[in-house]
Amino acid sequence: MKSIYDKTVDVLMFREGSDEDSNSRAPIITTGSIVWGVLLRATIVLIAFFFLMDSIRGNDYWWVSLFFIWAFVAFPAYRQYEKYAKRIESFAEETLCGSCKHFNKGGQSCNIYDEHVSKDYIPCEGESWEPY
């Protein structure tokens, strides 16, 4: 299991989830982790930019912060969400849980059993499966 430090480094280094994530018991990349990464990166960028502008007295260049927010916050989050959506789409097609009405795509979990689902693990073993 990864430590909190490793997870923080993954978020800050823009490491994206891979196909192996869907085989693990708990997914590494979810919509919540993407939002958390956006908030963390935005906070870091804004604080760093605030100190940079204060130190060089560059109040006329505040608009440059928009570029940094796009380059280091919004675009990586968008790219990460696209990859996550593709992975969830293929996961939903390949597993029984993907066609169940109790499957939560945002958290890759079962709403009834409140457990994460993987290709090798179905919480209800198919007994509580209900189609859309």
PDB file of C-alpha atoms in Angstrom:
ATOM      1  CA  MET A   1       0.000   0.000   0.000  1.00  0.00           C
ATOM      2  CA  LYS A   2       1.261   3.451  -0.882  1.00  0.00           C
ATOM      3  CA  SER A   3       2.012   5.977   1.789  1.00  0.00           C
ATOM      4  CA  ILE A   4       0.458   9.431   1.911  1.00  0.00           C
ATOM      5  CA  TYR A   5       3.800  10.857   0.789  1.00  0.00           C
ATOM      6  CA  ASP A   6       3.792   8.676  -2.347  1.00  0.00           C
ATOM      7  CA  LYS A   7       0.225   9.675  -3.170  1.00  0.00           C
ATOM      8  CA  THR A   8       1.095  13.363  -2.752  1.00  0.00           C
ATOM      9  CA  VAL A   9       4.084  12.977  -5.047  1.00  0.00           C
ATOM     10  CA  ASP A  10       1.858  11.233  -7.613  1.00  0.00           C
ATOM     11  CA  VAL A  11      -0.530  14.183  -7.588  1.00  0.00           C
ATOM     12  CA  LEU A  12       2.179  16.833  -7.736  1.00  0.00           C
ATOM     13  CA  MET A  13       4.149  15.037 -10.448  1.00  0.00           C
ATOM     14  CA  PHE A  14       1.029  14.612 -12.625  1.00  0.00           C
ATOM     15  CA  ARG A  15       1.277  10.828 -12.556  1.00  0.00           C
ATOM     16  CA  GLU A  16      -1.840   9.394 -14.050  1.00  0.00           C
ATOM     17  CA  GLY A  17      -3.586   6.127 -13.306  1.00  0.00           C
ATOM     18  CA  SER A  18      -2.798   3.243 -15.570  1.00  0.00           C
ATOM     19  CA  ASP A  19      -4.731   0.186 -16.666  1.00  0.00           C
ATOM     20  CA  GLU A  20      -3.232  -1.734 -13.763  1.00  0.00           C
ATOM     21  CA  ASP A  21      -5.249   0.480 -11.393  1.00  0.00           C
ATOM     22  CA  SER A  22      -8.434  -1.298 -12.385  1.00  0.00           C
ATOM     23  CA  ASN A  23      -6.963  -4.615 -11.218  1.00  0.00           C
ATOM     24  CA  SER A  24      -6.147  -3.407  -7.735  1.00  0.00           C
ATOM     25  CA  ARG A  25      -8.666  -3.648  -4.926  1.00  0.00           C
ATOM     26  CA  ALA A  26      -9.001   0.137  -4.492  1.00  0.00           C
ATOM     27  CA  PRO A  27      -8.569   2.433  -7.500  1.00  0.00           C
ATOM     28  CA  ILE A  28      -5.787   5.007  -7.359  1.00  0.00           C
ATOM     29  CA  ILE A  29      -7.380   7.604  -9.631  1.00  0.00           C
ATOM     30  CA  THR A  30     -11.015   8.626  -9.003  1.00  0.00           C
ATOM     31  CA  THR A  31     -12.918  11.834  -9.610  1.00  0.00           C
ATOM     32  CA  GLY A  32     -12.263  12.776  -5.994  1.00  0.00           C
ATOM     33  CA  SER A  33      -8.516  12.377  -6.401  1.00  0.00           C
ATOM     34  CA  ILE A  34      -8.621  14.509  -9.550  1.00  0.00           C
ATOM     35  CA  VAL A  35     -10.511  17.290  -7.756  1.00  0.00           C
ATOM     36  CA  TRP A  36      -8.145  17.063  -4.780  1.00  0.00           C
ATOM     37  CA  GLY A  37      -5.189  17.378  -7.149  1.00  0.00           C
ATOM     38  CA  VAL A  38      -6.732  20.449  -8.792  1.00  0.00           C
ATOM     39  CA  LEU A  39      -7.268  22.136  -5.437  1.00  0.00           C
ATOM     40  CA  LEU A  40      -3.777  21.292  -4.223  1.00  0.00           C
ATOM     41  CA  ARG A  41      -2.041  22.407  -7.416  1.00  0.00           C
ATOM     42  CA  ALA A  42      -4.121  25.598  -7.645  1.00  0.00           C
ATOM     43  CA  THR A  43      -3.241  26.507  -4.074  1.00  0.00           C
ATOM     44  CA  ILE A  44       0.459  25.913  -4.667  1.00  0.00           C
ATOM     45  CA  VAL A  45       0.460  27.877  -7.947  1.00  0.00           C
ATOM     46  CA  LEU A  46      -1.447  30.825  -6.474  1.00  0.00           C
ATOM     47  CA  ILE A  47       0.725  31.052  -3.354  1.00  0.00           C
ATOM     48  CA  ALA A  48       3.919  30.783  -5.390  1.00  0.00           C
ATOM     49  CA  PHE A  49       2.688  33.358  -7.872  1.00  0.00           C
ATOM     50  CA  PHE A  50       1.618  35.701  -5.071  1.00  0.00           C
ATOM     51  CA  PHE A  51       5.101  35.622  -3.525  1.00  0.00           C
ATOM     52  CA  LEU A  52       6.746  35.990  -6.930  1.00  0.00           C
ATOM     53  CA  MET A  53       4.661  39.032  -7.840  1.00  0.00           C
ATOM     54  CA  ASP A  54       5.218  40.548  -4.402  1.00  0.00           C
ATOM     55  CA  SER A  55       8.978  40.097  -4.589  1.00  0.00           C
ATOM     56  CA  ILE A  56       9.373  41.648  -8.053  1.00  0.00           C
ATOM     57  CA  ARG A  57       6.580  44.160  -7.549  1.00  0.00           C
ATOM     58  CA  GLY A  58       4.935  42.997 -10.754  1.00  0.00           C
ATOM     59  CA  ASN A  59       1.322  43.927 -10.162  1.00  0.00           C
ATOM     60  CA  ASP A  60       0.963  44.753 -13.859  1.00  0.00           C
ATOM     61  CA  TYR A  61       1.568  41.120 -14.800  1.00  0.00           C
ATOM     62  CA  TRP A  62      -1.214  39.447 -12.805  1.00  0.00           C
ATOM     63  CA  TRP A  63      -2.640  37.984 -16.019  1.00  0.00           C
ATOM     64  CA  VAL A  64       0.370  35.670 -16.316  1.00  0.00           C
ATOM     65  CA  SER A  65      -1.090  33.731 -13.391  1.00  0.00           C
ATOM     66  CA  LEU A  66      -3.934  32.612 -15.671  1.00  0.00           C
ATOM     67  CA  PHE A  67      -1.414  30.934 -17.971  1.00  0.00           C
ATOM     68  CA  PHE A  68       0.222  29.150 -15.033  1.00  0.00           C
ATOM     69  CA  ILE A  69      -3.149  27.990 -13.718  1.00  0.00           C
ATOM     70  CA  TRP A  70      -4.020  26.607 -17.146  1.00  0.00           C
ATOM     71  CA  ALA A  71      -0.615  24.982 -17.706  1.00  0.00           C
ATOM     72  CA  PHE A  72      -0.123  23.460 -14.259  1.00  0.00           C
ATOM     73  CA  VAL A  73      -3.673  22.962 -12.960  1.00  0.00           C
ATOM     74  CA  ALA A  74      -6.500  22.861 -15.487  1.00  0.00           C
ATOM     75  CA  PHE A  75      -4.888  21.113 -18.454  1.00  0.00           C
ATOM     76  CA  PRO A  76      -3.300  18.254 -16.458  1.00  0.00           C
ATOM     77  CA  ALA A  77      -6.607  17.716 -14.641  1.00  0.00           C
ATOM     78  CA  TYR A  78      -8.485  17.634 -17.933  1.00  0.00           C
ATOM     79  CA  ARG A  79      -6.012  15.154 -19.406  1.00  0.00           C
ATOM     80  CA  GLN A  80      -6.184  13.003 -16.289  1.00  0.00           C
ATOM     81  CA  TYR A  81      -9.994  13.008 -16.317  1.00  0.00           C
ATOM     82  CA  GLU A  82     -10.078  11.983 -19.998  1.00  0.00           C
ATOM     83  CA  LYS A  83      -7.820   9.029 -19.273  1.00  0.00           C
ATOM     84  CA  TYR A  84      -9.916   8.130 -16.223  1.00  0.00           C
ATOM     85  CA  ALA A  85     -13.161   8.292 -18.243  1.00  0.00           C
ATOM     86  CA  LYS A  86     -11.730   5.974 -20.923  1.00  0.00           C
ATOM     87  CA  ARG A  87     -10.577   3.513 -18.284  1.00  0.00           C
ATOM     88  CA  ILE A  88     -13.975   3.514 -16.556  1.00  0.00           C
ATOM     89  CA  GLU A  89     -15.751   3.085 -19.892  1.00  0.00           C
ATOM     90  CA  SER A  90     -13.703  -0.003 -20.765  1.00  0.00           C
ATOM     91  CA  PHE A  91     -14.082  -1.268 -17.188  1.00  0.00           C
ATOM     92  CA  ALA A  92     -17.871  -0.913 -17.424  1.00  0.00           C
ATOM     93  CA  GLU A  93     -17.949  -2.894 -20.666  1.00  0.00           C
ATOM     94  CA  GLU A  94     -15.727  -5.698 -19.383  1.00  0.00           C
ATOM     95  CA  THR A  95     -17.334  -6.388 -16.007  1.00  0.00           C
ATOM     96  CA  LEU A  96     -20.723  -7.387 -14.671  1.00  0.00           C
ATOM     97  CA  CYS A  97     -20.717  -4.428 -12.284  1.00  0.00           C
ATOM     98  CA  GLY A  98     -20.478  -1.965 -15.160  1.00  0.00           C
ATOM     99  CA  SER A  99     -24.012  -2.808 -16.290  1.00  0.00           C
ATOM    100  CA  CYS A 100     -25.501  -2.759 -12.778  1.00  0.00           C
ATOM    101  CA  LYS A 101     -27.598   0.158 -11.593  1.00  0.00           C
ATOM    102  CA  HIS A 102     -25.755   0.161  -8.253  1.00  0.00           C
ATOM    103  CA  PHE A 103     -22.349   0.822  -9.852  1.00  0.00           C
ATOM    104  CA  ASN A 104     -20.921   4.276  -9.059  1.00  0.00           C
ATOM    105  CA  LYS A 105     -18.690   5.318 -11.961  1.00  0.00           C
ATOM    106  CA  GLY A 106     -17.309   8.338 -10.095  1.00  0.00           C
ATOM    107  CA  GLY A 107     -15.800   6.280  -7.314  1.00  0.00           C
ATOM    108  CA  GLN A 108     -15.601   2.931  -9.117  1.00  0.00           C
ATOM    109  CA  SER A 109     -17.580   1.381  -6.279  1.00  0.00           C
ATOM    110  CA  CYS A 110     -20.774  -0.502  -5.478  1.00  0.00           C
ATOM    111  CA  ASN A 111     -23.422   1.671  -3.839  1.00  0.00           C
ATOM    112  CA  ILE A 112     -25.008  -1.242  -1.953  1.00  0.00           C
ATOM    113  CA  TYR A 113     -21.872  -2.742  -0.396  1.00  0.00           C
ATOM    114  CA  ASP A 114     -19.828   0.477  -0.338  1.00  0.00           C
ATOM    115  CA  GLU A 115     -16.765  -1.341  -1.650  1.00  0.00           C
ATOM    116  CA  HIS A 116     -14.516  -0.678  -4.607  1.00  0.00           C
ATOM    117  CA  VAL A 117     -14.982  -2.918  -7.604  1.00  0.00           C
ATOM    118  CA  SER A 118     -12.209  -4.372  -9.761  1.00  0.00           C
ATOM    119  CA  LYS A 119     -12.014  -6.787 -12.676  1.00  0.00           C
ATOM    120  CA  ASP A 120     -11.158  -9.583 -10.265  1.00  0.00           C
ATOM    121  CA  TYR A 121     -13.433  -8.583  -7.381  1.00  0.00           C
ATOM    122  CA  ILE A 122     -17.212  -8.149  -7.395  1.00  0.00           C
ATOM    123  CA  PRO A 123     -18.535  -7.319  -3.894  1.00  0.00           C
ATOM    124  CA  CYS A 124     -21.910  -9.051  -4.272  1.00  0.00           C
ATOM    125  CA  GLU A 125     -20.565 -11.900  -6.453  1.00  0.00           C
ATOM    126  CA  GLY A 126     -23.428 -11.164  -8.853  1.00  0.00           C
ATOM    127  CA  GLU A 127     -26.254 -11.819  -6.380  1.00  0.00           C
ATOM    128  CA  SER A 128     -27.386  -8.174  -6.068  1.00  0.00           C
ATOM    129  CA  TRP A 129     -26.904  -7.343  -9.741  1.00  0.00           C
ATOM    130  CA  GLU A 130     -29.744  -5.310 -11.293  1.00  0.00           C
ATOM    131  CA  PRO A 131     -29.746  -3.965 -14.859  1.00  0.00           C
ATOM    132  CA  TYR A 132     -30.339  -0.303 -15.616  1.00  0.00           C
TER     133      TYR A 132
END
